[in-house]
mmCIF file of C-alpha atoms and ligand atoms in Angstrom:
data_model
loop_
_atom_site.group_PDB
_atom_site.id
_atom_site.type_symbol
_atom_site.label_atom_id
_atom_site.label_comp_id
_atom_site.label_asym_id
_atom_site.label_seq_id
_atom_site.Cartn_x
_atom_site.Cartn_y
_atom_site.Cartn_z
ATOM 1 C CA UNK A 280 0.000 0.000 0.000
ATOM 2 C CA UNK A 281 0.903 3.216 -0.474
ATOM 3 C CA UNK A 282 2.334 5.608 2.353
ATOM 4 C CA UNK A 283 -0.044 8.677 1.975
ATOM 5 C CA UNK A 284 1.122 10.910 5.167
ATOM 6 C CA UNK A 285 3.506 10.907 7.364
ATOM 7 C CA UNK A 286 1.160 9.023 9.885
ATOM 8 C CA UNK A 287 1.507 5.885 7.206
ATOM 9 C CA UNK A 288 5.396 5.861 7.743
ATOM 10 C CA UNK A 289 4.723 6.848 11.475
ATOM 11 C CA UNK A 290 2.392 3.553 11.297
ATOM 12 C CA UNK A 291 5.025 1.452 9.873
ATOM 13 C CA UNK A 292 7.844 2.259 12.336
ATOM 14 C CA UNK A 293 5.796 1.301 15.393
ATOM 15 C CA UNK A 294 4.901 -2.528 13.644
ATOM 16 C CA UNK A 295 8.517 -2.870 12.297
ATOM 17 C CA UNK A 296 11.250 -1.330 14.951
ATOM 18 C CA UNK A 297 12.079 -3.181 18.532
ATOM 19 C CA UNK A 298 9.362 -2.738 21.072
ATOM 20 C CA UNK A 299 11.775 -0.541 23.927
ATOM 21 C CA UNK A 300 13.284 1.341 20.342
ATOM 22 C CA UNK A 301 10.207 2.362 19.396
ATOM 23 C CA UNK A 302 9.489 3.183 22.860
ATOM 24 C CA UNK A 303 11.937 5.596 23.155
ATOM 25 C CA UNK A 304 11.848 7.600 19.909
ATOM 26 C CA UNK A 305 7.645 8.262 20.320
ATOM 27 C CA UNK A 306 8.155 8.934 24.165
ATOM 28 C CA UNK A 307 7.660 12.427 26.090
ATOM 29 C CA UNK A 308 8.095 13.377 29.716
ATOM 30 C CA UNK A 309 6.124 12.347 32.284
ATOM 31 C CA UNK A 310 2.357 12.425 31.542
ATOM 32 C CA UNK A 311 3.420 12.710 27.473
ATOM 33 C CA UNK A 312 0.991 16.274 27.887
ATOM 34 C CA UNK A 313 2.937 18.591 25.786
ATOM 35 C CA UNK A 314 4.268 15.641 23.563
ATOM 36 C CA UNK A 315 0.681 15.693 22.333
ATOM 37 C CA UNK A 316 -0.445 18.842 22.925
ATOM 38 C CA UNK A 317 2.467 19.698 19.931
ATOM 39 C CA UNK A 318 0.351 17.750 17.488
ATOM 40 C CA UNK A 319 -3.206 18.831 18.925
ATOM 41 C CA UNK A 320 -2.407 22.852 18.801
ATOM 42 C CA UNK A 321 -2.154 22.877 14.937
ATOM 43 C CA UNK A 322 -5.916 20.996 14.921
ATOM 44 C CA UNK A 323 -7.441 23.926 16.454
ATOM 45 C CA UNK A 324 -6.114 26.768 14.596
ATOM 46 C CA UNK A 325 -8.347 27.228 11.525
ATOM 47 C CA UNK A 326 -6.972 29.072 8.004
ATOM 48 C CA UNK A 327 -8.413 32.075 6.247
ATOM 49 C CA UNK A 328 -7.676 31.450 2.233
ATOM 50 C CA UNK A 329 -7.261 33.735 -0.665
ATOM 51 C CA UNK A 330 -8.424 33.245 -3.663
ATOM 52 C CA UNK A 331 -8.286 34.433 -7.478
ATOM 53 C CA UNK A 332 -4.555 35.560 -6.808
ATOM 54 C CA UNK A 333 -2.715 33.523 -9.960
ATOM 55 C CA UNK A 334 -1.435 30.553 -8.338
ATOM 56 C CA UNK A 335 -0.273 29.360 -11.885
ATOM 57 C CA UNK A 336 3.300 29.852 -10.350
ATOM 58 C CA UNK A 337 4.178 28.925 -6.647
ATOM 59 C CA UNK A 338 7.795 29.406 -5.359
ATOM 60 C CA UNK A 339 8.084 27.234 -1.793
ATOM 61 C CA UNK A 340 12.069 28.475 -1.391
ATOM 62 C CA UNK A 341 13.552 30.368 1.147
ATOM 63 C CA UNK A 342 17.108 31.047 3.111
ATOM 64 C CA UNK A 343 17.749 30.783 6.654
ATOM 65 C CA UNK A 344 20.934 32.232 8.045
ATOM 66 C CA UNK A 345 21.222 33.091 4.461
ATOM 67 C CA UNK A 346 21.610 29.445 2.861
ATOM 68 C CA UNK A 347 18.812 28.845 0.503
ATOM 69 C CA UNK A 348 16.702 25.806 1.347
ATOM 70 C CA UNK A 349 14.350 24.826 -1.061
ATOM 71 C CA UNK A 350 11.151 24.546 1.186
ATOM 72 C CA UNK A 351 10.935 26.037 4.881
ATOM 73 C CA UNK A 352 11.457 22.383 6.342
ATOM 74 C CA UNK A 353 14.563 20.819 7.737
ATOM 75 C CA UNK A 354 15.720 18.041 9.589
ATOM 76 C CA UNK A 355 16.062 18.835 13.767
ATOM 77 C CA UNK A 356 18.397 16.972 15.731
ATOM 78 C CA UNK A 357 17.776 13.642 17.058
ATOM 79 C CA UNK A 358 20.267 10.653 18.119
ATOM 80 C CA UNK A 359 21.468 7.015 17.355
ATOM 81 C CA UNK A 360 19.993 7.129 13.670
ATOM 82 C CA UNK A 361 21.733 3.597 13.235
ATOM 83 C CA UNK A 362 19.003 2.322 15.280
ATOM 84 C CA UNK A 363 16.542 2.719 12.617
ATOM 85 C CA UNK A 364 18.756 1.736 9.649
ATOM 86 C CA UNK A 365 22.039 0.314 9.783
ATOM 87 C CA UNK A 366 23.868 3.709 7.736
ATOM 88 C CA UNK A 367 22.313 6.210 10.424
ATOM 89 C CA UNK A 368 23.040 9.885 9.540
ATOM 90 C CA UNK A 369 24.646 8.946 6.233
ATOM 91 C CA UNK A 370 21.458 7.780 4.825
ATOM 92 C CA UNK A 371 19.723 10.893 6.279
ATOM 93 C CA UNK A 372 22.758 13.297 4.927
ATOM 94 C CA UNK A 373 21.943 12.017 1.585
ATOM 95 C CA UNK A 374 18.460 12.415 1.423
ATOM 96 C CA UNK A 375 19.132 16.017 2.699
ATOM 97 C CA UNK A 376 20.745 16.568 -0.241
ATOM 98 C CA UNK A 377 17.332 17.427 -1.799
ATOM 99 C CA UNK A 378 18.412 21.018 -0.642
ATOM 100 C CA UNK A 379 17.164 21.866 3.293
ATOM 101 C CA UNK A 380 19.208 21.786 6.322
ATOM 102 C CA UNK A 381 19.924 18.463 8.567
ATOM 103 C CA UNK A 382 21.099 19.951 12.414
ATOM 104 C CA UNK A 383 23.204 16.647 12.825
ATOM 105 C CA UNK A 384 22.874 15.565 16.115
ATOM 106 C CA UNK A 385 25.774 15.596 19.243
ATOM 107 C CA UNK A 386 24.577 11.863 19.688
ATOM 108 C CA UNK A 387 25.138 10.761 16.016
ATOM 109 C CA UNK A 388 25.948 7.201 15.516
ATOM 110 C CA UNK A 389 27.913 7.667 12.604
ATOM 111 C CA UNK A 390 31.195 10.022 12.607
ATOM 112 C CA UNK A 391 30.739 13.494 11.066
ATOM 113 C CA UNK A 392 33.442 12.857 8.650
ATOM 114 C CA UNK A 393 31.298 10.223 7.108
ATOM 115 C CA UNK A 394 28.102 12.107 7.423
ATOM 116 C CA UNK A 395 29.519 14.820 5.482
ATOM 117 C CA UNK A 396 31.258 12.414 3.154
ATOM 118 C CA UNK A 397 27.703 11.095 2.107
ATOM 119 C CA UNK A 398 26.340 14.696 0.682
ATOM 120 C CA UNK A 399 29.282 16.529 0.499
ATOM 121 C CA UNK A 400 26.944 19.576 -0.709
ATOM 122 C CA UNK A 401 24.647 19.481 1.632
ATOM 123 C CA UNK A 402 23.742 22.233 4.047
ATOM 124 C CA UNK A 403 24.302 21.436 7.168
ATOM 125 C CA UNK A 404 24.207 22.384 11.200
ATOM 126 C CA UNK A 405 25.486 20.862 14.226
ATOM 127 C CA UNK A 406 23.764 20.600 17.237
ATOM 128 C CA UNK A 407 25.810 20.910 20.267
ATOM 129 C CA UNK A 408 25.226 20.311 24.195
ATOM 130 C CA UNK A 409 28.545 21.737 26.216
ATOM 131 C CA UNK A 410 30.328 18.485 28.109
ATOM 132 C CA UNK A 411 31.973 18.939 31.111
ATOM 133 C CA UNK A 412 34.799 18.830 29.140
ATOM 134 C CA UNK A 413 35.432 22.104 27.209
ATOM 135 C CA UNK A 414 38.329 20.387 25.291
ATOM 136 C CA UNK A 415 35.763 18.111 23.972
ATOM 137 C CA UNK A 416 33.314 20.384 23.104
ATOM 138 C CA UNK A 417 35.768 23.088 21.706
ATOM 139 C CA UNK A 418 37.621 20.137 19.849
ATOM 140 C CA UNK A 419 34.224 19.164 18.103
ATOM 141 C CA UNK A 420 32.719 22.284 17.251
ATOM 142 C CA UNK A 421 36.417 22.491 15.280
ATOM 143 C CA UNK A 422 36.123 19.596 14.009
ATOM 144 C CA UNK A 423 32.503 20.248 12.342
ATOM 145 C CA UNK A 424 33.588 23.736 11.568
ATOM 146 C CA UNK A 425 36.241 22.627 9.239
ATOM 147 C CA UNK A 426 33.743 20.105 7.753
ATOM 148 C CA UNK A 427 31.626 22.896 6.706
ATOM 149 C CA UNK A 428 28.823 22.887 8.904
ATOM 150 C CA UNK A 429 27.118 26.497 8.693
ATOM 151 C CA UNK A 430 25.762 26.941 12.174
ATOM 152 C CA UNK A 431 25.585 25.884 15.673
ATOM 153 C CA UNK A 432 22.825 25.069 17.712
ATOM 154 C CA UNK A 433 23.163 24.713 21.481
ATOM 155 C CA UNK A 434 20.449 23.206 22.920
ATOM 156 C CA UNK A 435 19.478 24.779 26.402
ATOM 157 C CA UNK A 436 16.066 22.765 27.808
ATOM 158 C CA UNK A 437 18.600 19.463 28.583
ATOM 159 C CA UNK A 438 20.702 20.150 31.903
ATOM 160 C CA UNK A 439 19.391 17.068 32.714
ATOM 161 C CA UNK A 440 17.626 14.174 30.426
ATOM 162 C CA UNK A 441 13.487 14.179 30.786
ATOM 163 C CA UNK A 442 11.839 11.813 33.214
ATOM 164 C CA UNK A 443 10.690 8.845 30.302
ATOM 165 C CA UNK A 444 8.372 6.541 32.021
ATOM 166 C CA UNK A 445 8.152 4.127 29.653
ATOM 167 C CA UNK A 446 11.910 3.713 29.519
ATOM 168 C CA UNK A 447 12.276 3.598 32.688
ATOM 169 C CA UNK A 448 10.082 0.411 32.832
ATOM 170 C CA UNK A 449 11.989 -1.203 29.872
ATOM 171 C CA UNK A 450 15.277 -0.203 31.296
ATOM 172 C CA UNK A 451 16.249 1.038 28.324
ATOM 173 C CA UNK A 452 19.692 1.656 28.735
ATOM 174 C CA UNK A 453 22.486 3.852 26.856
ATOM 175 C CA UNK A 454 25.337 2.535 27.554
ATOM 176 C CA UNK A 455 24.602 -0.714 26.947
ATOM 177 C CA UNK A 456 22.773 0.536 23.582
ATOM 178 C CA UNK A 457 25.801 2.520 22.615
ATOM 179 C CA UNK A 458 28.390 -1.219 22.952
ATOM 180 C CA UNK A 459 25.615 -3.283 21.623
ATOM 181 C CA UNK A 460 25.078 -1.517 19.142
ATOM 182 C CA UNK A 461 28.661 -0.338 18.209
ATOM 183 C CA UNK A 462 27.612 3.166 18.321
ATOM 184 C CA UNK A 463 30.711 5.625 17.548
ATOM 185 C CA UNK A 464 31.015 8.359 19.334
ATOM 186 C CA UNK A 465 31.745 11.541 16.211
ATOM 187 C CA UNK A 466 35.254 12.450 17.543
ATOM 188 C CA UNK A 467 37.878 10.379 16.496
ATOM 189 C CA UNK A 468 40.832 9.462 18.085
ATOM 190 C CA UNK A 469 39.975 10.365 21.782
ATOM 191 C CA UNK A 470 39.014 7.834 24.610
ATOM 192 C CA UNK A 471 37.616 10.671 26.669
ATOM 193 C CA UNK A 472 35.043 11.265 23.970
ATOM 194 C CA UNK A 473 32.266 8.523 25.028
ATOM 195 C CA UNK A 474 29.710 11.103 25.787
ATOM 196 C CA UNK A 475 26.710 10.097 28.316
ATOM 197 C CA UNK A 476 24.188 12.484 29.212
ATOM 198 C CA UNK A 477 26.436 12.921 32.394
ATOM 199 C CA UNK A 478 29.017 14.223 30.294
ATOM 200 C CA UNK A 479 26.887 17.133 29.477
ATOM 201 C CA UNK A 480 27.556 20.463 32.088
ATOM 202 C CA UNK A 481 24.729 21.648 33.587
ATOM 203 C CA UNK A 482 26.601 24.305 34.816
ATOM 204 C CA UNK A 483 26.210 25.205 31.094
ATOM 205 C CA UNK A 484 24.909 29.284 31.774
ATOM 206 C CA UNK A 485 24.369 32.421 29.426
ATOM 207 C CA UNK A 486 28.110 33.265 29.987
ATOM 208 C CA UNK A 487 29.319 30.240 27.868
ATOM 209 C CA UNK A 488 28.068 32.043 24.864
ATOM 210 C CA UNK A 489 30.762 34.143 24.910
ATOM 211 C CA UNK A 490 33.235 31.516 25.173
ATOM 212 C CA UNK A 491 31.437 29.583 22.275
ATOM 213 C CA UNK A 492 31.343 33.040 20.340
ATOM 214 C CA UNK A 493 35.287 33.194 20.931
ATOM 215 C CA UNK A 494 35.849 29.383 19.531
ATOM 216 C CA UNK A 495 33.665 29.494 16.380
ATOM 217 C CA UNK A 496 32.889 31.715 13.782
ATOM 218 C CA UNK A 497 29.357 29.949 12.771
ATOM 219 C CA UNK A 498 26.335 31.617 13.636
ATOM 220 C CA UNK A 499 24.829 30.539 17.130
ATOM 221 C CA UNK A 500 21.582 29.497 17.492
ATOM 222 C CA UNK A 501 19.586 28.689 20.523
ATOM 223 C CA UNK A 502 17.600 25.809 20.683
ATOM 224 C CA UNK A 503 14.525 24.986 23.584
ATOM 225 C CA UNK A 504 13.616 28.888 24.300
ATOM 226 C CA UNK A 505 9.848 29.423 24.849
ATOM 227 C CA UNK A 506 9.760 32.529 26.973
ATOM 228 C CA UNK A 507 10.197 35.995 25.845
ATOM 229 C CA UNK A 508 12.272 36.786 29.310
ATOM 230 C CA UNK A 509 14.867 34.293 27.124
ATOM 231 C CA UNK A 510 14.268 35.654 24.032
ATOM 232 C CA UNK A 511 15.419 39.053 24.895
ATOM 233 C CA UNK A 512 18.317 37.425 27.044
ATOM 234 C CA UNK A 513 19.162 35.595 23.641
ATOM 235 C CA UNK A 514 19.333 38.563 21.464
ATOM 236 C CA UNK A 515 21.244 40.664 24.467
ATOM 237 C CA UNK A 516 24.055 37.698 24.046
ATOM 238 C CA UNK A 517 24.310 38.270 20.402
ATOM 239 C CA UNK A 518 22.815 35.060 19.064
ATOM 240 C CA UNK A 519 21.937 34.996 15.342
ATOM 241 C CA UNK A 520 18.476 32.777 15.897
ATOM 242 C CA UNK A 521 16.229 30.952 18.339
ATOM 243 C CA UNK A 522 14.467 27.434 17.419
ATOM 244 C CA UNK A 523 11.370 27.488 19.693
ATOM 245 C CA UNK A 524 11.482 23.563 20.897
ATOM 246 C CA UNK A 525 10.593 21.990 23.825
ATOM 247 C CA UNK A 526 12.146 19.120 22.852
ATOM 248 C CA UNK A 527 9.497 16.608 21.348
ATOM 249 C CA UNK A 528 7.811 17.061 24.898
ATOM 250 C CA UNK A 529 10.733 14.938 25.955
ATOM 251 C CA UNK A 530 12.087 17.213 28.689
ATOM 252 C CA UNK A 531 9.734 19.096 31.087
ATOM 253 C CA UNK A 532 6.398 18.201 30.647
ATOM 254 C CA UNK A 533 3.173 20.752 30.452
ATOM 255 C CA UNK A 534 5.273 23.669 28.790
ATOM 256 C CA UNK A 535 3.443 24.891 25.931
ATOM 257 C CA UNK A 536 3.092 23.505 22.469
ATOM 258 C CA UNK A 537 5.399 24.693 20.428
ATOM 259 C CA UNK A 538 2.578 26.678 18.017
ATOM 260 C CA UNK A 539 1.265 28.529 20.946
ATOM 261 C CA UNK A 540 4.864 29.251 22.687
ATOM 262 C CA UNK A 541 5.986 30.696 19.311
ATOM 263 C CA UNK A 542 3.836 33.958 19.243
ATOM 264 C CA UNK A 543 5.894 35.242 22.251
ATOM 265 C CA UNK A 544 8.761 34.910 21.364
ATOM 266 C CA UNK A 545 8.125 36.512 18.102
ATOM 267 C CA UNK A 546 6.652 39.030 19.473
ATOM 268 C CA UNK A 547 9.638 39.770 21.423
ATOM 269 C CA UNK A 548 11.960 39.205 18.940
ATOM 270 C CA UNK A 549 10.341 41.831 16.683
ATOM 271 C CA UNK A 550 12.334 40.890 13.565
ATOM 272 C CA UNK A 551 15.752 41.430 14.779
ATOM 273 C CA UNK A 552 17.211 37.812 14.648
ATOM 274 C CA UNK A 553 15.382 34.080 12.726
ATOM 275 C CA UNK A 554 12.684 32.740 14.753
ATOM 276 C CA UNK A 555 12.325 28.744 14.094
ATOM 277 C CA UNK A 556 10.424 25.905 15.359
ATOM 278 C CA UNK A 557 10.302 21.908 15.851
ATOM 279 C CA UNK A 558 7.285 19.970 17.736
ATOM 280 C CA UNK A 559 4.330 18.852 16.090
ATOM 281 C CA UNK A 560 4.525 19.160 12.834
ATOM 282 C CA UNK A 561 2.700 16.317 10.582
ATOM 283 C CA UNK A 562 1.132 18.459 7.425
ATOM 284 C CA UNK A 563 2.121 20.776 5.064
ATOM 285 C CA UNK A 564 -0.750 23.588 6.864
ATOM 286 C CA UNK A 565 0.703 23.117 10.445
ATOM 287 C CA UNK A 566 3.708 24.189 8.191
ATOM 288 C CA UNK A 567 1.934 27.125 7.145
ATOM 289 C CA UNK A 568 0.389 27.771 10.402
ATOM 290 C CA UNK A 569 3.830 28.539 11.822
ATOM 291 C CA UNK A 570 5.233 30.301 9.091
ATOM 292 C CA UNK A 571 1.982 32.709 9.493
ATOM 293 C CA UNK A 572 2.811 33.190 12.845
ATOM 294 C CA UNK A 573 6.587 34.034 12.244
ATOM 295 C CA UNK A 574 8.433 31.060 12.054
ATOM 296 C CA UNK A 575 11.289 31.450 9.221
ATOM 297 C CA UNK A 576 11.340 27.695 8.778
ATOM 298 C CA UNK A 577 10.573 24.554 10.682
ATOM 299 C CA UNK A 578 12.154 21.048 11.527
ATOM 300 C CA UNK A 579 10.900 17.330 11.776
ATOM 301 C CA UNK A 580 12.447 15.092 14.236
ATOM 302 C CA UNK A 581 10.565 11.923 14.802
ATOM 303 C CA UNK A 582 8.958 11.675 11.227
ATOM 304 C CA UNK A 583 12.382 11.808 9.631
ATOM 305 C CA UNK A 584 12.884 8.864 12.247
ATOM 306 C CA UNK A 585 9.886 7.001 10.699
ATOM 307 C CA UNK A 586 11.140 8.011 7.062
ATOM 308 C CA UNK A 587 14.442 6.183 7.965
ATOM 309 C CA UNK A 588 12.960 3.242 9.370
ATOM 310 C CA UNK A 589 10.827 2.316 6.343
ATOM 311 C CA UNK A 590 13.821 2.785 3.600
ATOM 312 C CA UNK A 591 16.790 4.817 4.752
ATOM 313 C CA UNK A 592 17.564 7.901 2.785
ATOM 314 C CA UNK A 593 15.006 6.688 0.315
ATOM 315 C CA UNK A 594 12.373 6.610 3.104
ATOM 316 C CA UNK A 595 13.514 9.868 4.212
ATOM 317 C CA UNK A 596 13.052 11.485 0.675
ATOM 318 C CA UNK A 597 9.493 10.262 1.011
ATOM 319 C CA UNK A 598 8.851 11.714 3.989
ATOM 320 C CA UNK A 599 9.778 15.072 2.993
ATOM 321 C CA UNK A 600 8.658 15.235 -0.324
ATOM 322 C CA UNK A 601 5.222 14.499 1.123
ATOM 323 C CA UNK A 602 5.523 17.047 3.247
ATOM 324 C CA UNK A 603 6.603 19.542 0.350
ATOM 325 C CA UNK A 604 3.855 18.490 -1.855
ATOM 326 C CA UNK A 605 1.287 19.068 1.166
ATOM 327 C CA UNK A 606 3.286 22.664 1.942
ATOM 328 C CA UNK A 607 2.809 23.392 -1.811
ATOM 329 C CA UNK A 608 -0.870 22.550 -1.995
ATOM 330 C CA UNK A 609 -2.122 24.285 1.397
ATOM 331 C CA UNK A 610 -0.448 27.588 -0.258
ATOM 332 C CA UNK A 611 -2.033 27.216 -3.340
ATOM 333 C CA UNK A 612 -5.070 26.523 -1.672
ATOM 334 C CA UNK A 613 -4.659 29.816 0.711
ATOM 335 C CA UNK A 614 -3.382 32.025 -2.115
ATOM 336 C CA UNK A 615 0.352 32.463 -1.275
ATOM 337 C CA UNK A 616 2.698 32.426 -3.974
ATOM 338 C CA UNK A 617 5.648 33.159 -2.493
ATOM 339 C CA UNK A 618 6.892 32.555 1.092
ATOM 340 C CA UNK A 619 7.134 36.308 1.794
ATOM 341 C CA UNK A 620 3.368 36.337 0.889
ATOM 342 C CA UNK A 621 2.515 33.742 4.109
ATOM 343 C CA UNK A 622 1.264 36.269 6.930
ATOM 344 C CA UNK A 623 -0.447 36.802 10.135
ATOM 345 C CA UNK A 624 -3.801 37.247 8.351
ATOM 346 C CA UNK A 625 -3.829 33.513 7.263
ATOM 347 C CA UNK A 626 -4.970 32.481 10.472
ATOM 348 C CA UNK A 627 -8.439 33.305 11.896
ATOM 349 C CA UNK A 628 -7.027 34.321 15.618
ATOM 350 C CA UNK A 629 -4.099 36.251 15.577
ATOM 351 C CA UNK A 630 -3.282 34.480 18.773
ATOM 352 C CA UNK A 631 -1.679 37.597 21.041
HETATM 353 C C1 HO6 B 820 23.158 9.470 25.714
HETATM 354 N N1 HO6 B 820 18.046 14.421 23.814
HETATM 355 O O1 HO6 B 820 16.264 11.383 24.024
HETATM 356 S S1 HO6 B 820 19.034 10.784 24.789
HETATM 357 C C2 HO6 B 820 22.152 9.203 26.592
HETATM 358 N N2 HO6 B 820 19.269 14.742 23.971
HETATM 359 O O2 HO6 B 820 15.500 13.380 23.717
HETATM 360 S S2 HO6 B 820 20.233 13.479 24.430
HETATM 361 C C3 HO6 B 820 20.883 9.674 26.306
HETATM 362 C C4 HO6 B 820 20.635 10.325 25.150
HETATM 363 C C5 HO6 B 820 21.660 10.572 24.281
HETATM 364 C C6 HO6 B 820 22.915 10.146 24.564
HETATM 365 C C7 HO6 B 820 18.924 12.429 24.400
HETATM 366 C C8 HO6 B 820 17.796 13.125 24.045
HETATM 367 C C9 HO6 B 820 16.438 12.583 23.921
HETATM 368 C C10 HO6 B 820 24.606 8.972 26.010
#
């Protein structure tokens, strides 16, 4: 049969992958509340449509951080991609080669070097969490720099891993995932580099921007803010965007969805740096949605997961090209030909 949305590949991951596996990629915090509430926001927003504008000619492209992308979805960070397909990240590089953005994960299972080896065109960004370590961390953010990754994005909303309960029952268990599974850790050459969630500093505080700002020259960008008390905080440190995430609903539970933090933080951004956002996104008009209401692009994390799962970077292509081909259609259908022509007005409550 054929896969129709992204729930059909979504469908096929949960029959096909290991019970615990599956487990942990669909699981959120706690009571799973903003996990779902991510999906359920987009259902009650409703769309206000244009019509007799000339949609004979629809342009889906855009740029963020100035790289072109060729429709306002990328892929966000997420871990151990060799546990849905034996190539991992270099089956997702390639299929990113279809010209968006893949934020490669700190917890990749494949080493950078071959990640960028398997699109070596591809636009790409590398998520980072600070380890105790600064060597470490200074020594990869070099090491991806010089790879030609284009930006950085430090996540802040993980001082400490979320409370998974159905993990906790399976014992699902990273170390013993990362030997079984012969999971590499993406710097080479360096026994101290086996990174556990341990390894990450929670000390981690708005002064280590500077210190990342004096190690790189990519563009930082903030990933987890939902507050406009850290949005202005974010642009005072000189930060070149914000990705409004709360983490798949995988960290605290009963923040916000994603769709209703994001006004907020717009709002206090006013423009001045790229507003982004990950959580919840299954159609092309929840990509709309938050494009209306000021997000410069979006990113999928468990559905490029599902993608992977069903054929590697082949199952990954699917996943996105539905999603373009539904992002296409719901702006033909509202009148937009353009991205810069996606605004406010598209949805019925201007939620302020
Ligand atoms: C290790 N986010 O599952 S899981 C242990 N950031 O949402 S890290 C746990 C993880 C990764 C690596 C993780 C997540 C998540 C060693």
């Amino acid at each position: 049969m054929a896969f129709v949305c992204l729930a059909d590949f979504q469908a096929f991951a949960k029959d096909n992958l290991p019970k615990s596996t599956w487990e942990f990629i669909e699981g959120g915090a706690d009571e799973c509340i903003t996990r779902d509430e991510n999906i359920s926001a987009y259902k009650k927003i409703r769309l206000r449509p244009r019509f007799l504008r000339d949609m004979s000619v629809v342009d889906t492209k855009t740029t963020i951080q100035g790289s072109e992308i060729s429709f306002p979805v990328c892929i966000a960070p997420t871990g151990f991609h060799c546990l849905c397909w034996p190539d991992g990240e270099q089956s997702t590089a390639k299929a990113e080669a279809m010209n968006i953005c893949y934020v490669t994960s700190t917890y990749s299972s494949c080493f950078y070097d071959d990640i960028v080896a398997g699109a070596p065109n591809g636009l790409r960004w590398i998520q980072l969490y600070v380890q105790r370590d600064r060597k470490i961390t200074k020594k990869l953010i070099q090491k991806v720099e010089s790879l030609g990754y284009k930006a950085l994005v430090l996540t802040v909303d993980t001082p400490a891993l979320g409370n998974r309960l159905q993990d906790n029952r399976n014992r699902f268990s990273f170390p013993a995932l990362l030997s079984t599974k012969n999971i590499h850790v993406p710097i080479e050459e360096n026994s101290e580099s086996l990174l556990s969630v341990s390894s990450i500093d929670s000390s981690t505080s708005w002064k280590d921007i500077a210190w990342l700002k004096s190690i790189t020259q990519m563009p930082i960008i903030l990933k987890g803010i939902l507050t406009r008390e850290d949005a202005e905080l974010a642009i005072s440190h000189n930060v070149q965007g914000i990705l409004v995430s709360n983490h798949g609903g995988r960290q605290l539970d009963t923040v916000p969805a994603t769709i209703d933090a994001l006004t907020e933080v717009v709002n206090a951004v006013q423009g001045r740096i790229e507003v982004y956002l990950d959580g919840g996104i299954r159609t092309g008009t929840d990509v709309l949605k938050a494009l209306a209401l000021g997000a410069r692009c979006v990113f999928l994390g468990r559905p490029i997961l599902w993608g992977l799962t069903y054929k590697g970077e082949e199952g990954v292509r699917q996943v996105l090209n539905l999603l373009k081909k539904e992002f296409y259609r719901s702006m033909v259908f509202t009148g937009c030909r353009s991205i810069s022509e996606i605004s406010q007005d598209l949805v019925q409550f201007s939620k302020l």
